[in-house]
Short mmCIF file of C-alpha atoms and ligand atoms in Angstrom, two decimals:
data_model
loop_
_atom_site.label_atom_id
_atom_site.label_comp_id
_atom_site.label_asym_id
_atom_site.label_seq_id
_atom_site.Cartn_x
_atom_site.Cartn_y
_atom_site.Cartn_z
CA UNK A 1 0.00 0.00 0.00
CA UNK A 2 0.77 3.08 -0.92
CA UNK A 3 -0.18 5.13 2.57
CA UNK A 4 0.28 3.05 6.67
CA UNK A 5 -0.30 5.21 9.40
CA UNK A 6 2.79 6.39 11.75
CA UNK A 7 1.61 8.28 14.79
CA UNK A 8 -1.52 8.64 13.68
CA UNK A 9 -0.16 10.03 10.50
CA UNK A 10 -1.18 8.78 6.70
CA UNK A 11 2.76 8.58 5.93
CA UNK A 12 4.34 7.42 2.61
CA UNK A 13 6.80 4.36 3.01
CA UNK A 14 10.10 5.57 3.73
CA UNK A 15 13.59 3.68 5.64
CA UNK A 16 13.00 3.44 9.03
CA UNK A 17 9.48 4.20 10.07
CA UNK A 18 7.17 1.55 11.28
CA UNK A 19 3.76 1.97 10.44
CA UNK A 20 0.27 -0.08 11.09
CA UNK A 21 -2.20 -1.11 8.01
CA UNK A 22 -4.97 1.28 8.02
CA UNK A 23 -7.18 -1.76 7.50
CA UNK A 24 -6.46 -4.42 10.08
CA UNK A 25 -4.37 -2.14 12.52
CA UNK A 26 -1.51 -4.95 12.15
CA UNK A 27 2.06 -3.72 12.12
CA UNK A 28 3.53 -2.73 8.52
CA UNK A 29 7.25 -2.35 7.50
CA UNK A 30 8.33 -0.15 4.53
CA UNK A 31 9.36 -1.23 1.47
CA UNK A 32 11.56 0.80 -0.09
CA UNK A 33 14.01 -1.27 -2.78
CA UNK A 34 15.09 -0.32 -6.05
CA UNK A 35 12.97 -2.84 -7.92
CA UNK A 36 9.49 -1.97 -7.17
CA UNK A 37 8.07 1.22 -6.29
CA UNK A 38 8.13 2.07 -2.73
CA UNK A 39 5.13 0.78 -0.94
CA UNK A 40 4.18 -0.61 2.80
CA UNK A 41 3.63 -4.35 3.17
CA UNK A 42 1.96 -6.21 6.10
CA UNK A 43 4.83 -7.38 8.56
CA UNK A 44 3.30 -11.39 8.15
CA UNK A 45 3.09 -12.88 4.45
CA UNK A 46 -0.54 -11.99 4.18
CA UNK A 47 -2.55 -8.79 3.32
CA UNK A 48 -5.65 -7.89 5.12
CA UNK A 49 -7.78 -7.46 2.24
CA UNK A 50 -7.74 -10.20 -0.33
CA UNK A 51 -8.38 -8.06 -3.21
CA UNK A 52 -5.53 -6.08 -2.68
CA UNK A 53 -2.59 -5.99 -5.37
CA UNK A 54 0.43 -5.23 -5.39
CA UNK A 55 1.34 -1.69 -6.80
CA UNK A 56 3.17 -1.30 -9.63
CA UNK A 57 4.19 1.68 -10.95
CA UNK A 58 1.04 2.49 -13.13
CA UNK A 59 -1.17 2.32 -10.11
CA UNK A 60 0.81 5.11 -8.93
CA UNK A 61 0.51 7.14 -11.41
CA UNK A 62 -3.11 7.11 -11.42
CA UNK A 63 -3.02 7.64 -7.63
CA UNK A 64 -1.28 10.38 -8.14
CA UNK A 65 -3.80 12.28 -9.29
CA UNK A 66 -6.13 12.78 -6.86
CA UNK A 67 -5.63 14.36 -3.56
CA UNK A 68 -4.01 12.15 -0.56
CA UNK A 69 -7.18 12.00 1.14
CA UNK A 70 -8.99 10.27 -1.00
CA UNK A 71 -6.67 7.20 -2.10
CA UNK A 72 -6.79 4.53 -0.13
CA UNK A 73 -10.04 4.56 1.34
CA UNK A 74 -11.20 2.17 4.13
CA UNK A 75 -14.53 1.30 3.33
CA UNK A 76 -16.84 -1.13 5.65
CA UNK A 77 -20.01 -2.96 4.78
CA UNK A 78 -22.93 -3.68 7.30
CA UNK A 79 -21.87 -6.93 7.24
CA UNK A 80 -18.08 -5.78 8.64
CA UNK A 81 -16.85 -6.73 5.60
CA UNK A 82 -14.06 -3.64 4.26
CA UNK A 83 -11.96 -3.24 1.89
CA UNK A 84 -9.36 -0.59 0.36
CA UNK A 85 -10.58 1.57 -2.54
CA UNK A 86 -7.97 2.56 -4.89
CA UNK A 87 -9.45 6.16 -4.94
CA UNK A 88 -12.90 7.43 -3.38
CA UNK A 89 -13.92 10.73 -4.04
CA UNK A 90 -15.61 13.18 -1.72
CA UNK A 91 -18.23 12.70 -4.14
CA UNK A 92 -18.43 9.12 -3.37
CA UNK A 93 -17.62 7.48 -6.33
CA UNK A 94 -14.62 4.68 -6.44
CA UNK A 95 -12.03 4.11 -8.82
CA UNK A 96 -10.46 0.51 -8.70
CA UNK A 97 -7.11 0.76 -10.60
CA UNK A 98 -6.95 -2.97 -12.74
CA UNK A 99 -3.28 -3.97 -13.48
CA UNK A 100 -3.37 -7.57 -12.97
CA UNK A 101 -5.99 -10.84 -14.03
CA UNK A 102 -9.11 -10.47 -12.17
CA UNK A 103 -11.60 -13.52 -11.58
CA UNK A 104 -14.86 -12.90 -12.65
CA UNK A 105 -16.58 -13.55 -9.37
CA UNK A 106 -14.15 -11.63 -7.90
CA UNK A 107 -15.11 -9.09 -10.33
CA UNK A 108 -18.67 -9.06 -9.56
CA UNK A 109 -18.19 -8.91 -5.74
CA UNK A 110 -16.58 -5.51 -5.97
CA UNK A 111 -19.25 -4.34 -8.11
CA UNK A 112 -21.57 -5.02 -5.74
CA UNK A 113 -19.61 -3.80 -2.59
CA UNK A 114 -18.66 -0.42 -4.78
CA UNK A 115 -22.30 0.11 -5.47
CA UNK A 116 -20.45 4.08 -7.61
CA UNK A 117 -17.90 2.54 -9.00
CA UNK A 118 -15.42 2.87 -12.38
CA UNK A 119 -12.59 0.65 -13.42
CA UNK A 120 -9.05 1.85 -14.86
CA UNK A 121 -7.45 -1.17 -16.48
CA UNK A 122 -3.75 -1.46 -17.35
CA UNK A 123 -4.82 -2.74 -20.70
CA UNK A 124 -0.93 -2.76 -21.88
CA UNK A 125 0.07 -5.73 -19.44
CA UNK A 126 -1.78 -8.16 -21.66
CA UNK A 127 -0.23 -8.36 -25.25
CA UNK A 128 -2.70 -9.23 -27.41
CA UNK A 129 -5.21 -6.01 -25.80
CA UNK A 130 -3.71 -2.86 -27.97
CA UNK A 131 -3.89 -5.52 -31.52
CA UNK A 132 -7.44 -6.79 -30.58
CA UNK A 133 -8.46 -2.90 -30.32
CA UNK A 134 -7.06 -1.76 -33.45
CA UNK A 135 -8.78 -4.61 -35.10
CA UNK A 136 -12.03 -4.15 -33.44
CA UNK A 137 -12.55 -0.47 -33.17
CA UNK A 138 -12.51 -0.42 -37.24
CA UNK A 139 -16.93 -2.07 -35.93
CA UNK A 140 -16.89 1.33 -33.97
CA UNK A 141 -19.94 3.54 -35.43
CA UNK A 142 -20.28 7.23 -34.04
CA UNK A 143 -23.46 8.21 -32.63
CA UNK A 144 -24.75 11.93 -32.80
CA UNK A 145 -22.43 12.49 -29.97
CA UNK A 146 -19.11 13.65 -30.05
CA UNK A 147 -16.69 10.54 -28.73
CA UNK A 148 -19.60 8.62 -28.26
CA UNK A 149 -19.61 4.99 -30.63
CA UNK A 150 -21.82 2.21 -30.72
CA UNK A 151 -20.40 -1.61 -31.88
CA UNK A 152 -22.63 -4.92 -32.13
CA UNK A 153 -19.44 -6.54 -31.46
CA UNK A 154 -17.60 -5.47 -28.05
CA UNK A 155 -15.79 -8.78 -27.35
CA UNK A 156 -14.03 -7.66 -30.87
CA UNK A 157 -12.71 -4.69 -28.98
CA UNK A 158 -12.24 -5.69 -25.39
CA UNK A 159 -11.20 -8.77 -23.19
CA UNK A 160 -13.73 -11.37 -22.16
CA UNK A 161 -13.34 -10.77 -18.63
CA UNK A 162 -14.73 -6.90 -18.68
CA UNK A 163 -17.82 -7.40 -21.40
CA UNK A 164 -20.58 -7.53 -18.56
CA UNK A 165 -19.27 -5.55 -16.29
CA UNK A 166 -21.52 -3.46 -14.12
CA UNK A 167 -19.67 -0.23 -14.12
CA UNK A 168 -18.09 1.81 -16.30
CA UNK A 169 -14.81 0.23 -17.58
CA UNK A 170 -12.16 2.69 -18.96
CA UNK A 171 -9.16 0.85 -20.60
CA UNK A 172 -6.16 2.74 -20.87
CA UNK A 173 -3.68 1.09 -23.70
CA UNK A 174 -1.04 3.42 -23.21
CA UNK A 175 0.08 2.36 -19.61
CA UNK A 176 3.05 4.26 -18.32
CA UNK A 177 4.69 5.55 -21.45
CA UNK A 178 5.06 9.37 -21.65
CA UNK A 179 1.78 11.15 -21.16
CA UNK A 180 1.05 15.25 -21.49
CA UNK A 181 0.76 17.90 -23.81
CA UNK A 182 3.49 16.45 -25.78
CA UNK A 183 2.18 13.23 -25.84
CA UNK A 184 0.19 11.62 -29.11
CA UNK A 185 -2.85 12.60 -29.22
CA UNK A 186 -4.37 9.05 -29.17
CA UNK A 187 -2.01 8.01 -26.10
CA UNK A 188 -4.15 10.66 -23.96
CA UNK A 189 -7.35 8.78 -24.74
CA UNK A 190 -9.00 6.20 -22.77
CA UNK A 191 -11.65 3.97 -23.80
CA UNK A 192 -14.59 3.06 -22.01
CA UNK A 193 -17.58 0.23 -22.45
CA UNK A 194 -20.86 1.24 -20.91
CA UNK A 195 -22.57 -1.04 -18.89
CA UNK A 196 -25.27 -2.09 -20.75
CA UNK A 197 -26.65 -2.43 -23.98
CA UNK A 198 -28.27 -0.65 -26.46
CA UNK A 199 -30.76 -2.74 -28.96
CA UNK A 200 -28.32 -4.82 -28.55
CA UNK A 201 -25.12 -2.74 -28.95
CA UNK A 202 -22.11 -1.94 -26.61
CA UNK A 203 -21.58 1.84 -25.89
CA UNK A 204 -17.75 2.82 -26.22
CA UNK A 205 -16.93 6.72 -25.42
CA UNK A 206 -13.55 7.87 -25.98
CA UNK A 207 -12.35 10.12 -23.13
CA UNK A 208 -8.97 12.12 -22.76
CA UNK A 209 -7.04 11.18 -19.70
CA UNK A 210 -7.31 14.73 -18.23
CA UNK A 211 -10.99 14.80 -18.94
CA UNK A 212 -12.07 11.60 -17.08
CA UNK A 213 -9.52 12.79 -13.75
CA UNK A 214 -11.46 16.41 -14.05
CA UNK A 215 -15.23 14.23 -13.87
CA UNK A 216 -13.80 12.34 -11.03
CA UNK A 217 -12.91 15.14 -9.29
CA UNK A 218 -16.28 17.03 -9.70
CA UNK A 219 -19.03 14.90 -10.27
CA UNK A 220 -20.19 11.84 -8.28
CA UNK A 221 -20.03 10.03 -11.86
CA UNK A 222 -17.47 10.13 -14.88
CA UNK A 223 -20.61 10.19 -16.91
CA UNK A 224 -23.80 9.39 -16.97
CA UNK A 225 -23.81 6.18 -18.52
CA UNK A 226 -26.72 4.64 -17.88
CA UNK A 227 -28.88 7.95 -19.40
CA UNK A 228 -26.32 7.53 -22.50
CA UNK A 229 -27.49 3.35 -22.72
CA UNK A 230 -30.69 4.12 -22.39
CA UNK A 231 -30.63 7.57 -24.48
CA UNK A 232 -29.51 5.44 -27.28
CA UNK A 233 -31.14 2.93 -26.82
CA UNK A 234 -34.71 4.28 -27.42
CA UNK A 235 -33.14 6.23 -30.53
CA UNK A 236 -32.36 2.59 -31.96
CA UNK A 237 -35.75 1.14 -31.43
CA UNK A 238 -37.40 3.99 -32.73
CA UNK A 239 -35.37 3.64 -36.18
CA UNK A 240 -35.86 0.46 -36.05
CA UNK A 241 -39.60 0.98 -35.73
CA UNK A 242 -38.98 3.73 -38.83
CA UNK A 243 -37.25 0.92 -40.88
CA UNK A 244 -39.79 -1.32 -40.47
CA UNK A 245 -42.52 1.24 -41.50
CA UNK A 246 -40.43 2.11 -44.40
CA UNK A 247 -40.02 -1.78 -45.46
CA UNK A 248 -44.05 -1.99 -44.88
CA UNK A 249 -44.89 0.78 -46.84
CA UNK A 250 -42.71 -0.06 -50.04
CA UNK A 251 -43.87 -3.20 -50.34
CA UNK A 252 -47.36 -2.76 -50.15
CA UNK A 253 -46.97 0.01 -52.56
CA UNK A 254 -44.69 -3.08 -54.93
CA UNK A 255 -48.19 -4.89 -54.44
CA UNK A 256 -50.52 -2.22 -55.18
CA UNK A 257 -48.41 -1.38 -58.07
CA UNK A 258 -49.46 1.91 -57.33
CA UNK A 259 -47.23 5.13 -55.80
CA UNK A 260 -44.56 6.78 -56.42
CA UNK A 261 -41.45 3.99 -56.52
CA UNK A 262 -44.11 2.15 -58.84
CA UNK A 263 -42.32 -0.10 -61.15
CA UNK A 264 -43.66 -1.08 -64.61
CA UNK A 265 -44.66 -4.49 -64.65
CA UNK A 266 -42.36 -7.07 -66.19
CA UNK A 267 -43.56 -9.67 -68.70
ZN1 LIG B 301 -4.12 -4.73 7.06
#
């Protein structure tokens, strides 16, 4: 972990202190080598909370920005069950930072004990991610919304494990490289599946880095996805409904052989 307590103190690891786990309350020693970045570990082999990983420099980095306060968060059920959140906002929402393979049941249980919650996945750890977008973004269709797509085929785009997700997942494919105004433009952009479906459809937005950090610091909600599902949604149906007027209408004109598409009869 990023933050123990020393004297009552949220304190970053550092030689010498001794520290207990915000969590548990059990002592913690620093770890502070050159191969892995700095972090507090539980003084016996295991870690309080069993959803816990360990940090790697990426989770950092997203830690970073957001104010001390609000990264790991001690958060406590009614059933006594707690847990660490990556990042929770004063607005309430959570932010689970994904480097590492996570079980779907495991998945599903933090949905449901992060009732406002959004995922950030390290989608560079995994090699085949970045290829499998490229491929399957060319299925991405914009909607009348800026950075806002729709694709029938999501598990062309994404990795199995995220497709029914329950929250917002935003998959960043650019990992730790170089970010900022210097940066590609396309290395600043996360993308993020809905939860959801429309007629049918997944709901990808495309979100700059900065943008996304900015929601999360002033709304209880990166955005509101389920209003966008459902938004487009309805707007599908309806054309659908149009389409099938359309087809309707042409063809019992065809029979009529009367209006204005009329065709002269063949012999
Ligand atoms: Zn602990």
């Amino acid at each position: 972990m990023r933050y123990a307590l020393v004297r009552d103190e949220r304190r970053e690891a550092e030689p010498g202190l001794s520290g207990t786990c915000p969590g548990c309350g059990q002592a913690m020693i620093p770890k502070c080598g050159d191969y892995r970045v700095h972090h507090w570990a539980h003084r016996g082999a295991r870690n309080c909370d069993s959803w816990w990983e360990p940090e790697t420099p990426w989770h950092r980095n997203w830690k970073m920005r957001f104010p001390k306060d609000w990264q790991e968060v001690l958060l406590r059920a009614s059933s006594g069950e707690k847990h660490i959140a990556d990042v929770r906002t004063e607005h309430g929402l959570v932010l689970e930072f994904q480097h590492s393979h996570i079980r779907p049941d495991e998945r599903r249980a933090r949905e449901a004990f992060y009732p406002n919650l959004a995922w950030i996945v390290d989608a560079t750890r995994r090699k085949r991610d970045r290829p499998r977008f490229e491929e399957g973004r060319r299925s991405l269709r914009l909607t009348a919304w800026q950075g806002i797509y729709t694709t029938p085929f999501p598990d062309g785009c994404f990795a199995q494990d995220w497709l029914d997700s329950r929250a917002p997942v935003f998959f960043d494919f650019s990992g730790t490289e170089p970010s900022g105004p210097r940066a590609p433009a396309d290395r600043e952009v996360l993308w993020g599946l809905l939860p959801g479906r429309a007629a049918g459809n997944a709901v990808v937005i495309a979100m700059p880095r900065r943008q996304l950090v900015q929601a999360a610091h002033r709304r209880p909600q990166i955005l509101a996805s389920r209003r966008i599902v459902e938004t487009i949604d309805a707007l599908f149906r309806a054309q659908a409904r149009l389409d099938a007027r359309r087809v309707a209408v042409r063809s019992s004109w065809r029979f009529r052989g009367s209006g204005p598409r009329r065709r002269r009869a063949r012999f």
